[in-house]
PDB file of C-alpha atoms in Angstrom:
ATOM      1  CA  MET E 205      92.224 101.517 105.704  1.00  0.00           C
ATOM      2  CA  PHE E 206      94.258 103.296 103.537  1.00  0.00           C
ATOM      3  CA  TRP E 207      95.094 106.013 106.180  1.00  0.00           C
ATOM      4  CA  TYR E 208      96.329 102.921 108.113  1.00  0.00           C
ATOM      5  CA  VAL E 209      98.447 101.755 105.221  1.00  0.00           C
ATOM      6  CA  VAL E 210     100.635 105.039 104.434  1.00  0.00           C
ATOM      7  CA  CYS E 211     101.046 106.518 107.786  1.00  0.00           C
ATOM      8  CA  SER E 212     102.046 103.019 109.819  1.00  0.00           C
ATOM      9  CA  SER E 213     105.797 102.702 110.490  1.00  0.00           C
ATOM     10  CA  GLU E 214     105.050  99.198 110.503  1.00  0.00           C
ATOM     11  CA  ILE E 215     103.456  98.363 107.204  1.00  0.00           C
ATOM     12  CA  PRO E 216     104.328  94.689 105.288  1.00  0.00           C
ATOM     13  CA  GLN E 217     106.814  95.075 102.889  1.00  0.00           C
ATOM     14  CA  LYS E 218     104.744  94.299  99.894  1.00  0.00           C
ATOM     15  CA  MET E 219     101.936  97.127 101.220  1.00  0.00           C
ATOM     16  CA  LYS E 220     104.834  99.333 101.977  1.00  0.00           C
ATOM     17  CA  SER E 221     105.988  99.147  98.173  1.00  0.00           C
ATOM     18  CA  LEU E 222     102.680 100.333  97.216  1.00  0.00           C
ATOM     19  CA  THR E 223     102.710 103.407  99.594  1.00  0.00           C
ATOM     20  CA  TYR E 224     103.102 106.227  97.036  1.00  0.00           C
ATOM     21  CA  LEU E 225     101.243 104.360  94.340  1.00  0.00           C
ATOM     22  CA  LEU E 226      98.147 104.634  97.090  1.00  0.00           C
ATOM     23  CA  ILE E 227      98.656 107.896  97.784  1.00  0.00           C
ATOM     24  CA  ASP E 228      98.410 109.013  94.051  1.00  0.00           C
ATOM     25  CA  LEU E 229      95.046 106.828  93.896  1.00  0.00           C
ATOM     26  CA  GLY E 230      94.230 108.087  97.029  1.00  0.00           C
ATOM     27  CA  CYS E 231      94.338 112.024  95.681  1.00  0.00           C
ATOM     28  CA  ILE E 232      92.631 111.123  92.184  1.00  0.00           C
ATOM     29  CA  LEU E 233      89.750 108.392  93.336  1.00  0.00           C
ATOM     30  CA  ILE E 234      87.096 110.442  94.608  1.00  0.00           C
ATOM     31  CA  PRO E 235      87.064 113.234  92.110  1.00  0.00           C
ATOM     32  CA  PHE E 236      87.537 110.595  89.623  1.00  0.00           C
ATOM     33  CA  ILE E 237      83.765 109.073  90.962  1.00  0.00           C
ATOM     34  CA  ALA E 238      82.893 112.684  90.982  1.00  0.00           C
ATOM     35  CA  SER E 239      83.453 113.121  87.556  1.00  0.00           C
ATOM     36  CA  PHE E 240      80.103 111.377  86.517  1.00  0.00           C
ATOM     37  CA  TYR E 241      78.239 113.719  88.317  1.00  0.00           C
ATOM     38  CA  PRO E 242      75.525 113.595  85.923  1.00  0.00           C
ATOM     39  CA  LYS E 243      74.446 117.210  86.908  1.00  0.00           C
ATOM     40  CA  GLN E 244      77.825 118.682  86.329  1.00  0.00           C
ATOM     41  CA  PRO E 245      79.983 115.652  84.023  1.00  0.00           C
ATOM     42  CA  PHE E 246      83.629 116.401  84.326  1.00  0.00           C
ATOM     43  CA  TYR E 247      84.340 113.176  82.390  1.00  0.00           C
ATOM     44  CA  LYS E 248      83.211 115.539  79.842  1.00  0.00           C
ATOM     45  CA  GLU E 249      85.998 117.601  79.911  1.00  0.00           C
ATOM     46  CA  TRP E 250      88.354 115.310  79.025  1.00  0.00           C
ATOM     47  CA  LYS E 251      89.262 115.837  75.843  1.00  0.00           C
ATOM     48  CA  TYR E 252      90.336 119.408  77.317  1.00  0.00           C
ATOM     49  CA  PHE E 253      92.100 118.333  80.297  1.00  0.00           C
ATOM     50  CA  PHE E 254      94.133 115.417  78.962  1.00  0.00           C
ATOM     51  CA  PRO E 255      95.639 117.359  76.323  1.00  0.00           C
ATOM     52  CA  ALA E 256      96.730 119.954  78.585  1.00  0.00           C
ATOM     53  CA  ASN E 257      97.755 117.968  81.076  1.00  0.00           C
ATOM     54  CA  ILE E 258     100.234 115.842  78.836  1.00  0.00           C
ATOM     55  CA  ILE E 259     101.702 119.013  77.861  1.00  0.00           C
ATOM     56  CA  VAL E 260     102.574 120.669  81.279  1.00  0.00           C
ATOM     57  CA  ALA E 261     103.241 116.839  82.742  1.00  0.00           C
ATOM     58  CA  THR E 262     106.427 116.517  79.694  1.00  0.00           C
ATOM     59  CA  ILE E 263     107.289 119.651  81.211  1.00  0.00           C
ATOM     60  CA  PHE E 264     107.788 118.965  84.624  1.00  0.00           C
ATOM     61  CA  LEU E 265     108.561 115.381  84.042  1.00  0.00           C
ATOM     62  CA  ILE E 266     111.953 117.118  82.252  1.00  0.00           C
ATOM     63  CA  TRP E 267     112.780 118.917  85.428  1.00  0.00           C
ATOM     64  CA  ASP E 268     111.876 116.601  87.864  1.00  0.00           C
ATOM     65  CA  TYR E 269     114.389 114.231  85.833  1.00  0.00           C
ATOM     66  CA  LYS E 270     117.284 116.665  85.956  1.00  0.00           C
ATOM     67  CA  PHE E 271     116.984 117.432  89.820  1.00  0.00           C
ATOM     68  CA  THR E 272     116.533 113.604  90.456  1.00  0.00           C
ATOM     69  CA  GLU E 273     119.476 113.505  88.215  1.00  0.00           C
ATOM     70  CA  ALA E 274     121.301 116.505  89.794  1.00  0.00           C
ATOM     71  CA  GLY E 275     120.321 115.146  93.397  1.00  0.00           C
ATOM     72  CA  VAL E 276     118.294 118.044  94.277  1.00  0.00           C
ATOM     73  CA  TRP E 277     115.582 115.322  95.344  1.00  0.00           C
ATOM     74  CA  GLY E 278     115.356 111.489  95.125  1.00  0.00           C
ATOM     75  CA  PHE E 279     113.350 108.513  96.305  1.00  0.00           C
ATOM     76  CA  ASN E 280     113.105 105.939  99.151  1.00  0.00           C
ATOM     77  CA  PRO E 281     112.765 102.677  96.892  1.00  0.00           C
ATOM     78  CA  ASP E 282     110.672 100.969 100.090  1.00  0.00           C
ATOM     79  CA  TYR E 283     107.685 102.654  98.774  1.00  0.00           C
ATOM     80  CA  LEU E 284     107.861 102.197  95.394  1.00  0.00           C
ATOM     81  CA  THR E 285     107.126  99.466  93.016  1.00  0.00           C
ATOM     82  CA  GLY E 286     110.120  99.292  91.554  1.00  0.00           C
ATOM     83  CA  ILE E 287     108.684 100.447  88.123  1.00  0.00           C
ATOM     84  CA  TYR E 288     110.795 102.744  86.729  1.00  0.00           C
ATOM     85  CA  PHE E 289     111.099 105.627  83.513  1.00  0.00           C
ATOM     86  CA  ALA E 290     114.308 106.770  83.227  1.00  0.00           C
ATOM     87  CA  ASN E 291     115.232 107.557  86.718  1.00  0.00           C
ATOM     88  CA  LEU E 292     111.810 108.169  87.726  1.00  0.00           C
ATOM     89  CA  PRO E 293     109.359 105.607  89.646  1.00  0.00           C
ATOM     90  CA  LEU E 294     105.989 104.851  88.006  1.00  0.00           C
ATOM     91  CA  GLU E 295     104.355 106.549  90.997  1.00  0.00           C
ATOM     92  CA  GLU E 296     106.303 110.011  90.213  1.00  0.00           C
ATOM     93  CA  VAL E 297     104.833 109.660  86.863  1.00  0.00           C
ATOM     94  CA  LEU E 298     101.503 109.578  87.886  1.00  0.00           C
ATOM     95  CA  PHE E 299     101.636 112.203  90.375  1.00  0.00           C
ATOM     96  CA  PHE E 300     101.831 114.428  87.613  1.00  0.00           C
ATOM     97  CA  ILE E 301      98.471 112.743  86.051  1.00  0.00           C
ATOM     98  CA  CYS E 302      96.674 112.281  89.604  1.00  0.00           C
ATOM     99  CA  ILE E 303      97.396 115.658  91.017  1.00  0.00           C
ATOM    100  CA  PRO E 304      96.223 118.013  88.450  1.00  0.00           C
ATOM    101  CA  TYR E 305      93.527 115.864  87.824  1.00  0.00           C
ATOM    102  CA  ALA E 306      91.939 116.136  91.108  1.00  0.00           C
ATOM    103  CA  CYS E 307      93.062 120.381  90.731  1.00  0.00           C
ATOM    104  CA  VAL E 308      91.837 120.673  87.663  1.00  0.00           C
ATOM    105  CA  PHE E 309      88.208 119.239  88.418  1.00  0.00           C
ATOM    106  CA  THR E 310      88.157 121.269  91.562  1.00  0.00           C
ATOM    107  CA  TYR E 311      88.741 124.298  90.129  1.00  0.00           C
ATOM    108  CA  PHE E 312      85.626 123.074  87.222  1.00  0.00           C
ATOM    109  CA  SER E 313      83.116 122.409  90.067  1.00  0.00           C
ATOM    110  CA  LEU E 314      83.736 125.342  92.285  1.00  0.00           C
ATOM    111  CA  LYS E 315      83.079 127.523  88.683  1.00  0.00           C
ATOM    112  CA  TYR E 316      79.729 125.601  88.961  1.00  0.00           C
ATOM    113  CA  LEU E 317      79.004 125.936  92.597  1.00  0.00           C
ATOM    114  CA  ILE E 318      80.923 129.999  93.163  1.00  0.00           C
ATOM    115  CA  LYS E 319      78.949 132.560  91.755  1.00  0.00           C
ATOM    116  CA  ASN E 320      79.970 134.968  94.078  1.00  0.00           C
ATOM    117  CA  ASN E 321      84.001 134.584  94.727  1.00  0.00           C
ATOM    118  CA  PRO E 322      85.534 136.308  97.275  1.00  0.00           C
ATOM    119  CA  LEU E 323      88.477 136.553  96.153  1.00  0.00           C
ATOM    120  CA  SER E 324      87.272 139.139  93.319  1.00  0.00           C
ATOM    121  CA  LEU E 325      88.449 141.856  94.717  1.00  0.00           C
ATOM    122  CA  TYR E 326      91.420 140.811  96.120  1.00  0.00           C
ATOM    123  CA  GLN E 327      93.220 138.899  92.704  1.00  0.00           C
ATOM    124  CA  PHE E 328      95.317 141.822  91.613  1.00  0.00           C
ATOM    125  CA  TYR E 329      96.650 142.241  95.155  1.00  0.00           C
ATOM    126  CA  ILE E 330      97.304 138.515  95.781  1.00  0.00           C
ATOM    127  CA  SER E 331      99.077 138.664  92.126  1.00  0.00           C
ATOM    128  CA  VAL E 332     101.690 141.850  92.849  1.00  0.00           C
ATOM    129  CA  ILE E 333     102.254 140.150  96.288  1.00  0.00           C
ATOM    130  CA  LEU E 334     103.200 137.008  95.115  1.00  0.00           C
ATOM    131  CA  ILE E 335     105.196 138.033  92.226  1.00  0.00           C
ATOM    132  CA  VAL E 336     106.969 140.665  93.763  1.00  0.00           C
ATOM    133  CA  HIS E 337     107.981 138.499  96.916  1.00  0.00           C
ATOM    134  CA  LEU E 338     108.717 135.636  94.451  1.00  0.00           C
ATOM    135  CA  PHE E 339     110.803 137.468  92.349  1.00  0.00           C
ATOM    136  CA  ILE E 340     112.720 138.700  95.412  1.00  0.00           C
ATOM    137  CA  ILE E 341     113.073 135.494  96.997  1.00  0.00           C
ATOM    138  CA  GLY E 342     113.736 133.794  94.130  1.00  0.00           C
ATOM    139  CA  ILE E 343     116.792 136.537  93.039  1.00  0.00           C
ATOM    140  CA  LEU E 344     118.443 136.187  96.496  1.00  0.00           C
ATOM    141  CA  ASN E 345     118.793 132.555  96.601  1.00  0.00           C
ATOM    142  CA  THR E 346     120.298 131.603  93.285  1.00  0.00           C
ATOM    143  CA  SER E 347     122.555 128.921  95.109  1.00  0.00           C
ATOM    144  CA  TYR E 348     119.630 126.998  95.807  1.00  0.00           C
ATOM    145  CA  ALA E 349     118.640 125.216  92.833  1.00  0.00           C
ATOM    146  CA  TYR E 350     114.897 124.262  94.323  1.00  0.00           C
ATOM    147  CA  THR E 351     114.328 127.658  95.261  1.00  0.00           C
ATOM    148  CA  SER E 352     115.428 129.431  92.799  1.00  0.00           C
ATOM    149  CA  ILE E 353     114.116 128.306  89.613  1.00  0.00           C
ATOM    150  CA  THR E 354     110.663 127.152  91.493  1.00  0.00           C
ATOM    151  CA  PHE E 355     110.162 130.707  92.556  1.00  0.00           C
ATOM    152  CA  LEU E 356     111.435 132.618  89.674  1.00  0.00           C
ATOM    153  CA  SER E 357     109.515 130.103  87.146  1.00  0.00           C
ATOM    154  CA  THR E 358     106.167 130.811  89.213  1.00  0.00           C
ATOM    155  CA  ALA E 359     107.019 134.523  89.722  1.00  0.00           C
ATOM    156  CA  GLY E 360     107.199 134.962  86.224  1.00  0.00           C
ATOM    157  CA  TYR E 361     104.563 133.150  84.404  1.00  0.00           C
ATOM    158  CA  LEU E 362     102.275 135.252  87.244  1.00  0.00           C
ATOM    159  CA  LEU E 363     103.253 138.329  85.601  1.00  0.00           C
ATOM    160  CA  LEU E 364     102.793 137.261  82.207  1.00  0.00           C
ATOM    161  CA  CYS E 365      99.410 137.125  83.157  1.00  0.00           C
ATOM    162  CA  PHE E 366      99.033 139.917  85.136  1.00  0.00           C
ATOM    163  CA  MET E 367     100.708 141.656  81.963  1.00  0.00           C
ATOM    164  CA  LEU E 368      97.742 139.302  80.157  1.00  0.00           C
ATOM    165  CA  LYS E 369      94.757 140.659  82.338  1.00  0.00           C
ATOM    166  CA  LYS E 370      94.345 137.265  83.701  1.00  0.00           C
ATOM    167  CA  ASP E 371      91.369 137.295  86.118  1.00  0.00           C
ATOM    168  CA  LEU E 372      93.162 134.003  88.983  1.00  0.00           C
ATOM    169  CA  SER E 373      90.191 134.737  91.258  1.00  0.00           C
ATOM    170  CA  ILE E 374      88.939 131.102  90.725  1.00  0.00           C
ATOM    171  CA  ASP E 375      92.077 129.603  90.312  1.00  0.00           C
ATOM    172  CA  TYR E 376      93.525 131.263  93.901  1.00  0.00           C
ATOM    173  CA  LEU E 377      90.806 130.258  95.694  1.00  0.00           C
ATOM    174  CA  SER E 378      90.752 126.664  93.984  1.00  0.00           C
ATOM    175  CA  TYR E 379      94.637 126.699  95.124  1.00  0.00           C
ATOM    176  CA  LEU E 380      93.174 127.513  98.568  1.00  0.00           C
ATOM    177  CA  ILE E 381      90.634 124.674  98.873  1.00  0.00           C
ATOM    178  CA  ILE E 382      93.140 122.434  97.615  1.00  0.00           C
ATOM    179  CA  LEU E 383      96.508 123.541 100.503  1.00  0.00           C
ATOM    180  CA  PRO E 384      94.661 121.073 102.925  1.00  0.00           C
ATOM    181  CA  PHE E 385      95.015 117.947 100.605  1.00  0.00           C
ATOM    182  CA  PHE E 386      97.980 119.569  99.561  1.00  0.00           C
ATOM    183  CA  PHE E 387      99.758 118.865 103.029  1.00  0.00           C
ATOM    184  CA  ILE E 388      97.917 115.765 103.660  1.00  0.00           C
ATOM    185  CA  SER E 389      99.292 113.974 100.705  1.00  0.00           C
ATOM    186  CA  ASN E 390     102.749 115.965 100.210  1.00  0.00           C
ATOM    187  CA  GLY E 391     102.967 115.756 104.309  1.00  0.00           C
ATOM    188  CA  ILE E 392     102.957 111.814 104.015  1.00  0.00           C
ATOM    189  CA  LEU E 393     105.225 111.859 100.709  1.00  0.00           C
ATOM    190  CA  THR E 394     108.082 114.075 102.308  1.00  0.00           C
ATOM    191  CA  GLY E 395     108.291 111.619 105.783  1.00  0.00           C
ATOM    192  CA  SER E 396     105.094 113.078 108.172  1.00  0.00           C
ATOM    193  CA  TRP E 397     102.993 109.692 110.055  1.00  0.00           C
ATOM    194  CA  ILE E 398     105.594 107.331 108.435  1.00  0.00           C
ATOM    195  CA  SER E 399     109.097 106.529 109.652  1.00  0.00           C
ATOM    196  CA  GLU E 400     111.341 107.991 106.552  1.00  0.00           C
ATOM    197  CA  PRO E 401     110.370 110.246 103.869  1.00  0.00           C
ATOM    198  CA  ILE E 402     109.076 108.557 100.434  1.00  0.00           C
ATOM    199  CA  VAL E 403     110.447 111.735  98.181  1.00  0.00           C
ATOM    200  CA  TRP E 404     113.946 113.054 100.138  1.00  0.00           C
ATOM    201  CA  TYR E 405     114.937 116.616  99.351  1.00  0.00           C
ATOM    202  CA  ASN E 406     118.944 117.655  99.587  1.00  0.00           C
ATOM    203  CA  ASP E 407     119.051 120.592 102.022  1.00  0.00           C
ATOM    204  CA  MET E 408     121.953 122.659 100.223  1.00  0.00           C
ATOM    205  CA  GLU E 409     119.063 123.182  97.576  1.00  0.00           C
ATOM    206  CA  THR E 410     116.450 124.950  99.240  1.00  0.00           C
ATOM    207  CA  LEU E 411     116.007 127.166 102.022  1.00  0.00           C
ATOM    208  CA  GLN E 412     115.378 124.921 104.463  1.00  0.00           C
ATOM    209  CA  ILE E 413     112.112 126.043 105.825  1.00  0.00           C
ATOM    210  CA  ARG E 414     109.378 123.134 105.955  1.00  0.00           C
ATOM    211  CA  ILE E 415     105.993 123.079 106.865  1.00  0.00           C
ATOM    212  CA  GLY E 416     105.823 120.081 109.342  1.00  0.00           C
ATOM    213  CA  SER E 417     107.932 117.695 106.817  1.00  0.00           C
ATOM    214  CA  ILE E 418     107.354 119.913 103.574  1.00  0.00           C
ATOM    215  CA  PRO E 419     109.595 122.057 101.632  1.00  0.00           C
ATOM    216  CA  ILE E 420     107.916 125.867 101.364  1.00  0.00           C
ATOM    217  CA  GLU E 421     109.838 125.440  97.690  1.00  0.00           C
ATOM    218  CA  ASP E 422     106.735 123.083  97.302  1.00  0.00           C
ATOM    219  CA  THR E 423     103.471 124.721  97.954  1.00  0.00           C
ATOM    220  CA  ILE E 424     105.133 127.199  95.081  1.00  0.00           C
ATOM    221  CA  TYR E 425     105.777 124.483  92.861  1.00  0.00           C
ATOM    222  CA  GLY E 426     102.295 123.103  93.470  1.00  0.00           C
ATOM    223  CA  MET E 427     100.935 126.963  92.667  1.00  0.00           C
ATOM    224  CA  LEU E 428     103.168 126.730  89.226  1.00  0.00           C
ATOM    225  CA  LEU E 429     101.830 123.279  88.440  1.00  0.00           C
ATOM    226  CA  ILE E 430      97.793 124.028  89.105  1.00  0.00           C
ATOM    227  CA  LEU E 431      98.209 127.336  87.289  1.00  0.00           C
ATOM    228  CA  LEU E 432      99.337 125.526  84.004  1.00  0.00           C
ATOM    229  CA  ASN E 433      97.080 122.968  84.189  1.00  0.00           C
ATOM    230  CA  ILE E 434      94.153 125.402  84.520  1.00  0.00           C
ATOM    231  CA  HIS E 435      95.135 127.904  82.182  1.00  0.00           C
ATOM    232  CA  LEU E 436      96.130 124.855  79.451  1.00  0.00           C
ATOM    233  CA  TYR E 437      92.713 123.041  80.297  1.00  0.00           C
ATOM    234  CA  ASN E 438      90.833 126.381  79.524  1.00  0.00           C
ATOM    235  CA  TYR E 439      92.498 127.003  76.275  1.00  0.00           C
ATOM    236  CA  PHE E 440      92.276 124.210  74.428  1.00  0.00           C
ATOM    237  CA  LYS E 441      88.238 124.230  76.011  1.00  0.00           C
ATOM    238  CA  ASN E 442      87.883 127.274  74.230  1.00  0.00           C
ATOM    239  CA  ASN E 443      89.892 126.585  71.205  1.00  0.00           C
ATOM    240  CA  PHE E 444      88.690 123.455  70.414  1.00  0.00           C
ATOM    241  CA  PRO E 445      86.773 123.327  66.911  1.00  0.00           C
ATOM    242  CA  SER E 446      83.471 122.371  67.873  1.00  0.00           C
ATOM    243  CA  ASN E 447      83.355 125.052  70.408  1.00  0.00           C
ATOM    244  CA  LYS E 448      83.996 128.017  68.621  1.00  0.00           C
ATOM    245  CA  VAL E 449      81.613 130.168  66.999  1.00  0.00           C
ATOM    246  CA  SER E 450      81.273 130.410  63.525  1.00  0.00           C
TER     247      SER E 450
END
């Protein structure tokens, strides 16, 4: 039913206006239910996740507001409930809660399930390759706002992690596992399987390279969003007063 609702080009208008909201809820539904798994309950991590998420969401919502104002991207009102915060629809605000929740839950679960991470031996090289390529692409494409800001911001953050000698192997593995679900949800948002995009992009501000209907920049934007949420979640967890050893 959910798949039919978001993919049918002949959705009734009342249901059509719920499309973006249903995508948000569809992304968080299973992780939320699984958060109460008795042997490894993620709901007990909420006191670390939500402070981290609020900080990261605030940063990205300011970025989102500025880019929407500048016409870098925008939203199709036919697929929205009509509730706005400034120039951002409610569904877009929820996106920065629902998607990070699902991603940090995935990271949390992998730490419990994976004993030998296959990326442990390669995370150094993955970081170097990403940093170099993202910096080069970002610097060579400063005329494209979405490309340059996203690629340079991500490269800069990865460089900081590299200099701090952070082990990103489980982070990269989490990202890879999340990617198929990202392609489905973001694909619908950008126009795959429906008659028109819910979120549109100004091609004058991107490389105009797409994976299906998804701008290549979205994959890097998503990586930065995921990493910041994971790392701040870990920061709050490691520095929570009751978790410190006296």
